[in-house]
C-alpha cells in the first residue's frame, strides 16, 4: 500500500493552504479529502481488503459538484498522478469551458476576441 491513512492525512493538511489559494471554497479537511483504504469487495474478483493507492480529492461542498472542478492526487507505491478535472460535467459546463479555452487561445495567439474580426464575425 502507498502509505498509511495518517501519512495521507498529513499530506492532505499540507496541501490545504496552497489549494485554498486557488479556490477558497474547496473542502480541505483531511477526513473529507483522503479516500478510504478499504476496498468494496462485494462484487470484485479481487477480494483483498485494501486499496493499493490513496486518493486525495479536493472539491467544493455543493450537492451539484459535477459542474465544479475538483483537484486530485493519486499515490501508489511506485507512481503518482495529479490533476484537475470534472467528473460527469453537464453539457452546459463543458460548453462554457470550451468557450473559455477558445477565448484564451485567441488571446495567446494575438487574435481579437471582440469586434468585427473576432471568431469570423
Backbone as a chain_set.jsonl record, in Angstrom:
{"seq": "XXXXXXXXXXXXXXXXXXXXXXXXXXXXXXXXXXXXXXXXXXXXXXXXXXXXXXXXXXXXXXXXXXXXXXXXXXXXXXXXXXXXXXXXXXXXXXXXXXXXXXXXXXXXXXXXXXXXXXXXX", "coords": {"N": [[0.841, -1.178, 0.0], [0.36, 2.347, -0.449], [1.332, 3.952, 1.697], [0.216, 5.152, 4.925], [-3.047, 5.843, 6.414], [-2.687, 7.962, 8.22], [-0.374, 9.231, 7.28], [-1.314, 10.074, 4.791], [-3.278, 11.853, 5.631], [-1.704, 13.845, 6.787], [-0.357, 14.758, 4.506], [-2.576, 15.694, 3.071], [-3.402, 17.779, 4.738], [-1.164, 19.45, 4.5], [-1.373, 20.268, 1.868], [-3.631, 21.777, 1.889], [-3.498, 24.614, 2.328], [-2.131, 25.753, -0.038], [-4.028, 24.919, -1.995], [-6.323, 26.193, -1.138], [-5.7, 28.785, -1.776], [-5.936, 28.74, -4.534], [-8.653, 28.071, -4.829], [-10.818, 29.187, -2.606], [-13.161, 27.977, -1.762], [-12.935, 25.255, -1.672], [-13.233, 22.066, -0.081], [-11.139, 21.218, 2.507], [-10.563, 19.686, 4.696], [-8.809, 17.014, 6.086], [-10.162, 14.566, 6.766], [-12.282, 14.556, 5.016], [-11.097, 14.625, 2.599], [-9.224, 12.574, 2.114], [-9.18, 9.353, 0.691], [-10.926, 6.29, 1.534], [-9.175, 3.457, 2.878], [-10.014, 0.92, 2.661], [-11.262, -1.545, 0.442], [-14.227, -1.981, -1.544], [-15.391, -5.019, -1.68], [-17.521, -6.506, -2.47], [-18.519, -7.09, -5.1], [-16.272, -7.593, -6.516], [-13.661, -9.385, -8.202], [-11.126, -9.549, -7.132], [-10.471, -10.016, -3.873], [-8.94, -8.786, -1.954], [-8.518, -6.853, 0.977], [-7.578, -4.19, 1.046], [-7.008, -1.056, -0.621], [-4.7, -0.298, -3.277], [-3.796, 2.155, -3.789], [-3.801, 5.567, -2.681], [-6.075, 8.164, -2.542], [-6.414, 11.68, -2.774], [-8.835, 14.067, -2.755], [-9.967, 17.158, -3.607], [-12.72, 19.127, -3.489], [-15.548, 21.277, -4.1], [-17.997, 22.062, -1.538], [-20.698, 21.313, -2.464], [-23.905, 20.179, -3.558], [-24.326, 19.781, -6.228], [-21.894, 18.92, -7.458], [-20.819, 18.005, -9.823], [-20.588, 19.99, -11.716], [-18.535, 21.602, -10.945], [-15.027, 22.053, -10.842], [-12.623, 19.636, -9.644], [-9.733, 18.918, -7.686], [-7.214, 16.448, -7.772], [-5.169, 13.887, -6.314], [-3.342, 10.989, -6.734], [-1.733, 8.384, -5.173], [0.559, 5.826, -5.326], [2.528, 2.889, -4.569], [4.639, 2.86, -6.387], [4.266, 4.959, -8.102], [2.692, 8.084, -9.036], [0.026, 10.411, -9.601], [-1.579, 13.439, -10.607], [-4.004, 16.051, -10.865], [-6.545, 18.164, -12.357], [-9.975, 18.324, -12.799], [-13.228, 17.453, -14.139], [-15.946, 15.442, -13.028], [-18.279, 13.774, -14.669], [-19.393, 16.133, -15.875], [-21.851, 18.543, -16.83], [-23.386, 19.204, -20.046], [-23.735, 21.943, -20.444], [-21.767, 23.021, -18.7], [-19.425, 22.007, -19.896], [-19.584, 23.207, -22.429], [-19.28, 25.912, -21.709], [-16.664, 25.79, -20.638], [-15.179, 25.027, -22.916], [-15.598, 27.308, -24.503], [-14.256, 29.237, -22.965], [-11.634, 28.252, -23.118], [-11.215, 28.487, -25.87], [-11.338, 31.305, -26.156], [-9.119, 32.027, -24.588], [-7.055, 30.847, -26.106], [-7.268, 32.374, -28.46], [-6.508, 34.874, -27.487], [-3.859, 34.315, -26.64], [-2.72, 33.725, -29.101], [-2.835, 36.136, -30.307], [-5.097, 37.091, -31.588], [-8.053, 39.107, -32.097], [-10.652, 39.245, -29.615], [-13.031, 40.5, -29.535], [-15.21, 42.486, -31.537], [-15.273, 43.216, -35.151], [-13.56, 41.323, -36.368], [-13.406, 39.166, -34.752], [-13.733, 35.75, -34.135], [-14.651, 35.148, -36.715], [-16.765, 36.892, -37.288]], "CA": [[0.0, 0.0, 0.0], [1.124, 3.561, -0.688], [1.406, 4.783, 2.879], [-0.859, 4.92, 5.887], [-4.027, 6.941, 6.453], [-2.125, 9.094, 8.943], [0.535, 9.912, 6.358], [-2.155, 10.74, 3.794], [-3.936, 12.99, 6.287], [-0.692, 14.894, 6.915], [-0.175, 15.32, 3.179], [-3.796, 16.446, 2.755], [-3.354, 19.026, 5.512], [-0.118, 20.327, 3.973], [-1.828, 20.794, 0.578], [-4.832, 22.588, 2.091], [-3.204, 26.035, 2.15], [-1.956, 26.11, -1.444], [-5.258, 24.729, -2.76], [-7.267, 27.234, -0.727], [-5.342, 29.991, -2.525], [-6.519, 28.56, -5.864], [-10.108, 28.126, -4.697], [-11.102, 29.188, -1.172], [-14.373, 27.218, -1.467], [-12.664, 23.821, -1.643], [-13.191, 21.363, 1.2], [-9.736, 20.865, 2.722], [-10.41, 18.879, 5.913], [-8.273, 15.72, 5.695], [-11.11, 13.455, 6.881], [-13.173, 14.622, 3.867], [-10.269, 14.655, 1.391], [-8.497, 11.315, 1.94], [-10.04, 8.204, 0.391], [-10.879, 5.151, 2.454], [-8.17, 2.477, 2.474], [-10.662, -0.371, 2.468], [-11.931, -1.732, -0.838], [-15.548, -2.603, -1.568], [-15.111, -6.297, -2.337], [-18.759, -7.261, -2.679], [-18.693, -7.547, -6.472], [-14.96, -7.641, -7.156], [-12.961, -10.68, -8.231], [-10.026, -9.414, -6.184], [-11.078, -9.855, -2.547], [-8.018, -8.212, -0.971], [-9.295, -5.831, 1.686], [-7.038, -2.843, 0.993], [-6.688, -0.437, -1.907], [-3.257, -0.192, -3.497], [-3.499, 3.579, -3.956], [-4.516, 6.512, -1.812], [-6.555, 9.333, -3.278], [-6.795, 12.922, -2.111], [-9.72, 14.765, -3.674], [-10.414, 18.451, -3.095], [-13.824, 19.64, -4.297], [-16.417, 22.22, -3.397], [-19.032, 21.405, -0.724], [-22.013, 21.558, -3.044], [-24.552, 18.935, -3.956], [-24.22, 19.659, -7.674], [-20.454, 19.027, -7.628], [-20.388, 17.619, -11.162], [-20.331, 21.178, -12.518], [-17.41, 22.351, -10.382], [-13.821, 21.23, -10.969], [-12.002, 19.071, -8.446], [-8.305, 18.631, -7.778], [-6.995, 15.115, -7.229], [-3.835, 13.317, -6.213], [-3.364, 9.544, -6.527], [-0.391, 7.973, -4.775], [0.772, 4.382, -5.242], [3.872, 2.56, -4.089], [5.667, 3.109, -7.397], [3.875, 6.026, -9.028], [1.724, 9.07, -8.564], [-0.511, 11.303, -10.625], [-2.383, 14.514, -10.046], [-4.631, 16.844, -11.904], [-7.778, 18.896, -12.077], [-10.948, 17.98, -13.819], [-14.644, 17.309, -13.809], [-16.498, 14.097, -13.086], [-19.635, 13.82, -15.201], [-19.816, 17.523, -16.057], [-23.006, 18.719, -17.722], [-23.102, 19.787, -21.364], [-23.646, 23.387, -20.233], [-20.453, 23.301, -18.127], [-18.385, 21.728, -20.893], [-19.669, 24.259, -23.456], [-18.652, 27.108, -21.127], [-15.228, 25.546, -20.536], [-14.624, 25.084, -24.273], [-15.609, 28.709, -24.932], [-13.179, 29.917, -22.239], [-10.372, 27.796, -23.702], [-11.113, 29.113, -27.196], [-11.012, 32.718, -25.959], [-7.736, 32.095, -24.119], [-6.18, 30.564, -27.247], [-7.277, 33.54, -29.343], [-5.695, 35.91, -26.84], [-2.452, 33.894, -26.69], [-2.262, 33.776, -30.49], [-2.861, 37.517, -30.747], [-6.302, 37.429, -32.344], [-9.032, 39.866, -31.301], [-11.759, 38.459, -29.066], [-14.229, 41.323, -29.687], [-15.192, 43.327, -32.723], [-15.662, 42.593, -36.42], [-12.69, 40.228, -36.804], [-13.413, 38.112, -33.751], [-14.446, 34.5, -34.393], [-15.277, 35.107, -38.035], [-17.931, 37.797, -37.423]], "C": [[0.885, 1.24, 0.0], [1.224, 4.471, 0.528], [0.244, 4.5, 3.802], [-1.86, 6.068, 5.85], [-3.506, 8.172, 7.188], [-1.182, 9.921, 8.078], [-0.256, 10.689, 5.314], [-2.85, 11.959, 4.392], [-2.959, 14.151, 6.459], [-0.433, 15.563, 5.568], [-1.371, 16.176, 2.792], [-3.797, 17.79, 3.488], [-2.303, 19.982, 4.956], [-0.504, 20.933, 2.621], [-3.013, 21.745, 0.72], [-4.589, 24.069, 1.828], [-3.03, 26.434, 0.688], [-3.238, 25.945, -2.273], [-6.321, 25.757, -2.385], [-6.956, 28.559, -1.411], [-5.957, 29.926, -3.925], [-8.022, 28.712, -5.825], [-10.471, 28.051, -3.224], [-12.352, 28.401, -0.79], [-14.149, 25.711, -1.416], [-12.732, 23.278, -0.218], [-11.762, 20.866, 1.388], [-9.508, 20.041, 3.988], [-9.925, 17.482, 5.523], [-9.282, 14.574, 5.771], [-12.1, 13.42, 5.726], [-12.426, 14.539, 2.542], [-9.651, 13.289, 1.09], [-9.486, 10.173, 1.698], [-9.921, 7.134, 1.471], [-9.815, 4.167, 1.966], [-8.801, 1.114, 2.194], [-11.393, -0.424, 1.136], [-13.338, -2.281, -0.617], [-15.383, -3.893, -2.361], [-16.373, -7.087, -2.67], [-18.868, -7.85, -4.075], [-17.367, -7.693, -7.221], [-14.403, -9.067, -7.154], [-11.823, -10.687, -7.211], [-10.623, -9.109, -4.813], [-10.106, -9.308, -1.502], [-8.683, -6.998, -0.331], [-8.812, -4.392, 1.523], [-6.844, -2.349, -0.435], [-5.175, -0.354, -2.044], [-2.836, 1.258, -3.752], [-4.289, 4.381, -2.933], [-4.857, 7.726, -2.656], [-6.799, 10.489, -2.33], [-7.635, 13.674, -3.138], [-10.243, 16.027, -2.993], [-11.508, 18.965, -4.025], [-14.672, 20.575, -3.451], [-17.524, 21.489, -2.651], [-20.442, 21.675, -1.247], [-22.606, 20.237, -3.501], [-24.436, 18.708, -5.454], [-22.753, 19.747, -8.085], [-19.975, 18.625, -9.018], [-20.027, 18.829, -12.018], [-19.271, 22.093, -11.92], [-16.163, 21.472, -10.486], [-13.325, 20.739, -9.612], [-10.515, 18.856, -8.73], [-8.072, 17.266, -7.158], [-5.517, 14.762, -7.247], [-4.013, 11.828, -5.959], [-1.929, 9.108, -6.259], [-0.37, 6.458, -4.626], [2.196, 4.139, -4.776], [4.946, 2.953, -5.092], [5.309, 4.222, -8.373], [2.951, 7.014, -8.336], [1.163, 9.791, -9.779], [-1.387, 12.331, -9.93], [-3.005, 15.291, -11.188], [-5.851, 17.582, -11.398], [-8.745, 18.518, -13.168], [-12.357, 17.921, -13.28], [-14.998, 15.83, -13.831], [-17.961, 14.233, -13.478], [-20.175, 15.25, -15.317], [-20.98, 17.589, -17.046], [-22.552, 19.321, -19.051], [-22.91, 21.293, -21.231], [-22.262, 23.76, -19.693], [-19.351, 23.088, -19.153], [-18.406, 22.762, -22.024], [-19.016, 25.546, -22.961], [-17.142, 26.957, -21.052], [-14.573, 25.635, -21.912], [-14.566, 26.519, -24.789], [-14.487, 29.491, -24.248], [-11.812, 29.529, -22.807], [-10.167, 28.439, -25.07], [-10.723, 30.583, -27.078], [-9.562, 32.874, -25.511], [-6.762, 31.832, -25.264], [-6.129, 31.745, -28.213], [-6.409, 34.652, -28.779], [-4.21, 35.562, -26.949], [-1.877, 33.971, -28.102], [-2.329, 35.18, -31.087], [-4.061, 37.906, -31.593], [-7.254, 38.232, -31.472], [-10.15, 38.95, -30.802], [-13.074, 39.228, -29.134], [-14.108, 42.116, -30.993], [-15.429, 42.533, -33.995], [-14.783, 41.424, -36.864], [-12.681, 39.05, -35.828], [-14.272, 36.928, -34.191], [-15.209, 34.502, -35.704], [-16.486, 35.983, -38.21], [-17.742, 38.745, -38.581]], "O": [[2.044, 1.174, 0.411], [1.198, 5.691, 0.365], [-0.623, 3.686, 3.482], [-1.563, 7.139, 5.32], [-3.841, 9.299, 6.824], [-1.188, 11.151, 8.133], [0.085, 11.826, 4.989], [-2.991, 12.984, 3.725], [-3.338, 15.31, 6.297], [-0.304, 16.785, 5.492], [-1.203, 17.267, 2.246], [-4.155, 18.817, 2.91], [-2.52, 21.194, 4.939], [-0.011, 22.003, 2.265], [-3.362, 22.444, -0.231], [-5.401, 24.715, 1.166], [-3.702, 27.351, 0.216], [-3.501, 26.755, -3.162], [-7.131, 26.147, -3.226], [-7.856, 29.376, -1.607], [-6.441, 30.933, -4.442], [-8.609, 29.389, -6.668], [-10.44, 26.968, -2.64], [-12.587, 28.174, 0.397], [-15.086, 24.963, -1.141], [-12.337, 23.953, 0.733], [-11.23, 20.17, 0.524], [-8.363, 19.732, 4.318], [-10.569, 16.824, 4.706], [-9.26, 13.69, 4.916], [-12.703, 12.379, 5.465], [-13.041, 14.4, 1.485], [-9.567, 12.894, -0.073], [-10.49, 10.042, 2.398], [-8.944, 7.086, 2.218], [-9.582, 4.059, 0.763], [-8.184, 0.258, 1.561], [-12.06, 0.534, 0.746], [-13.603, -2.96, 0.375], [-15.251, -3.858, -3.584], [-16.282, -8.232, -3.112], [-19.272, -9.004, -4.222], [-17.359, -7.894, -8.436], [-14.642, -9.844, -6.23], [-11.586, -11.68, -6.524], [-11.219, -8.05, -4.621], [-10.394, -9.35, -0.306], [-9.333, -6.208, -1.015], [-9.556, -3.46, 1.829], [-6.552, -3.129, -1.341], [-4.454, -0.34, -1.046], [-1.649, 1.544, -3.913], [-5.302, 3.928, -2.4], [-4.018, 8.244, -3.393], [-7.321, 10.311, -1.229], [-7.192, 13.893, -4.265], [-10.878, 15.965, -1.941], [-11.261, 19.21, -5.206], [-14.518, 20.644, -2.232], [-17.951, 20.415, -3.074], [-21.279, 22.214, -0.524], [-21.878, 19.289, -3.795], [-24.445, 17.563, -5.907], [-22.396, 20.545, -8.952], [-18.821, 18.885, -9.359], [-19.236, 18.704, -12.953], [-19.128, 23.238, -12.348], [-16.239, 20.268, -10.243], [-13.58, 21.354, -8.577], [-10.108, 18.641, -9.871], [-8.663, 16.949, -6.126], [-4.736, 15.256, -8.061], [-4.759, 11.441, -5.059], [-1.021, 9.425, -7.028], [-1.176, 5.881, -3.895], [2.975, 5.077, -4.609], [6.047, 3.338, -4.699], [5.997, 4.401, -9.378], [2.499, 6.8, -7.212], [1.761, 9.777, -10.855], [-1.868, 12.118, -8.817], [-2.572, 15.19, -12.336], [-6.146, 17.62, -10.204], [-8.367, 18.406, -14.334], [-12.636, 18.285, -12.137], [-14.402, 15.057, -14.581], [-18.777, 14.744, -12.712], [-21.298, 15.527, -14.895], [-21.07, 16.787, -17.975], [-21.459, 19.878, -19.151], [-22.007, 21.857, -21.85], [-21.65, 24.712, -20.175], [-18.44, 23.908, -19.263], [-17.349, 23.149, -22.521], [-18.282, 26.198, -23.705], [-16.412, 27.896, -21.369], [-13.52, 26.256, -22.054], [-13.594, 26.906, -25.439], [-13.836, 30.32, -24.884], [-10.936, 30.38, -22.959], [-9.065, 28.885, -25.39], [-9.865, 31.055, -27.824], [-8.853, 33.754, -26.0], [-5.749, 32.521, -25.381], [-5.062, 32.078, -28.728], [-5.66, 35.297, -29.514], [-3.396, 36.413, -27.309], [-0.691, 34.248, -28.28], [-1.929, 35.393, -32.232], [-4.042, 38.947, -32.249], [-7.271, 38.067, -30.252], [-10.541, 38.001, -31.483], [-14.127, 38.671, -28.824], [-13.003, 42.371, -31.473], [-15.743, 41.343, -33.95], [-15.228, 40.605, -37.668], [-12.01, 38.047, -36.071], [-15.426, 37.111, -34.578], [-16.292, 33.924, -35.797], [-17.193, 35.837, -39.207], [-18.611, 39.574, -38.849]]}, "num_chains": 1, "name": "protein.A"}
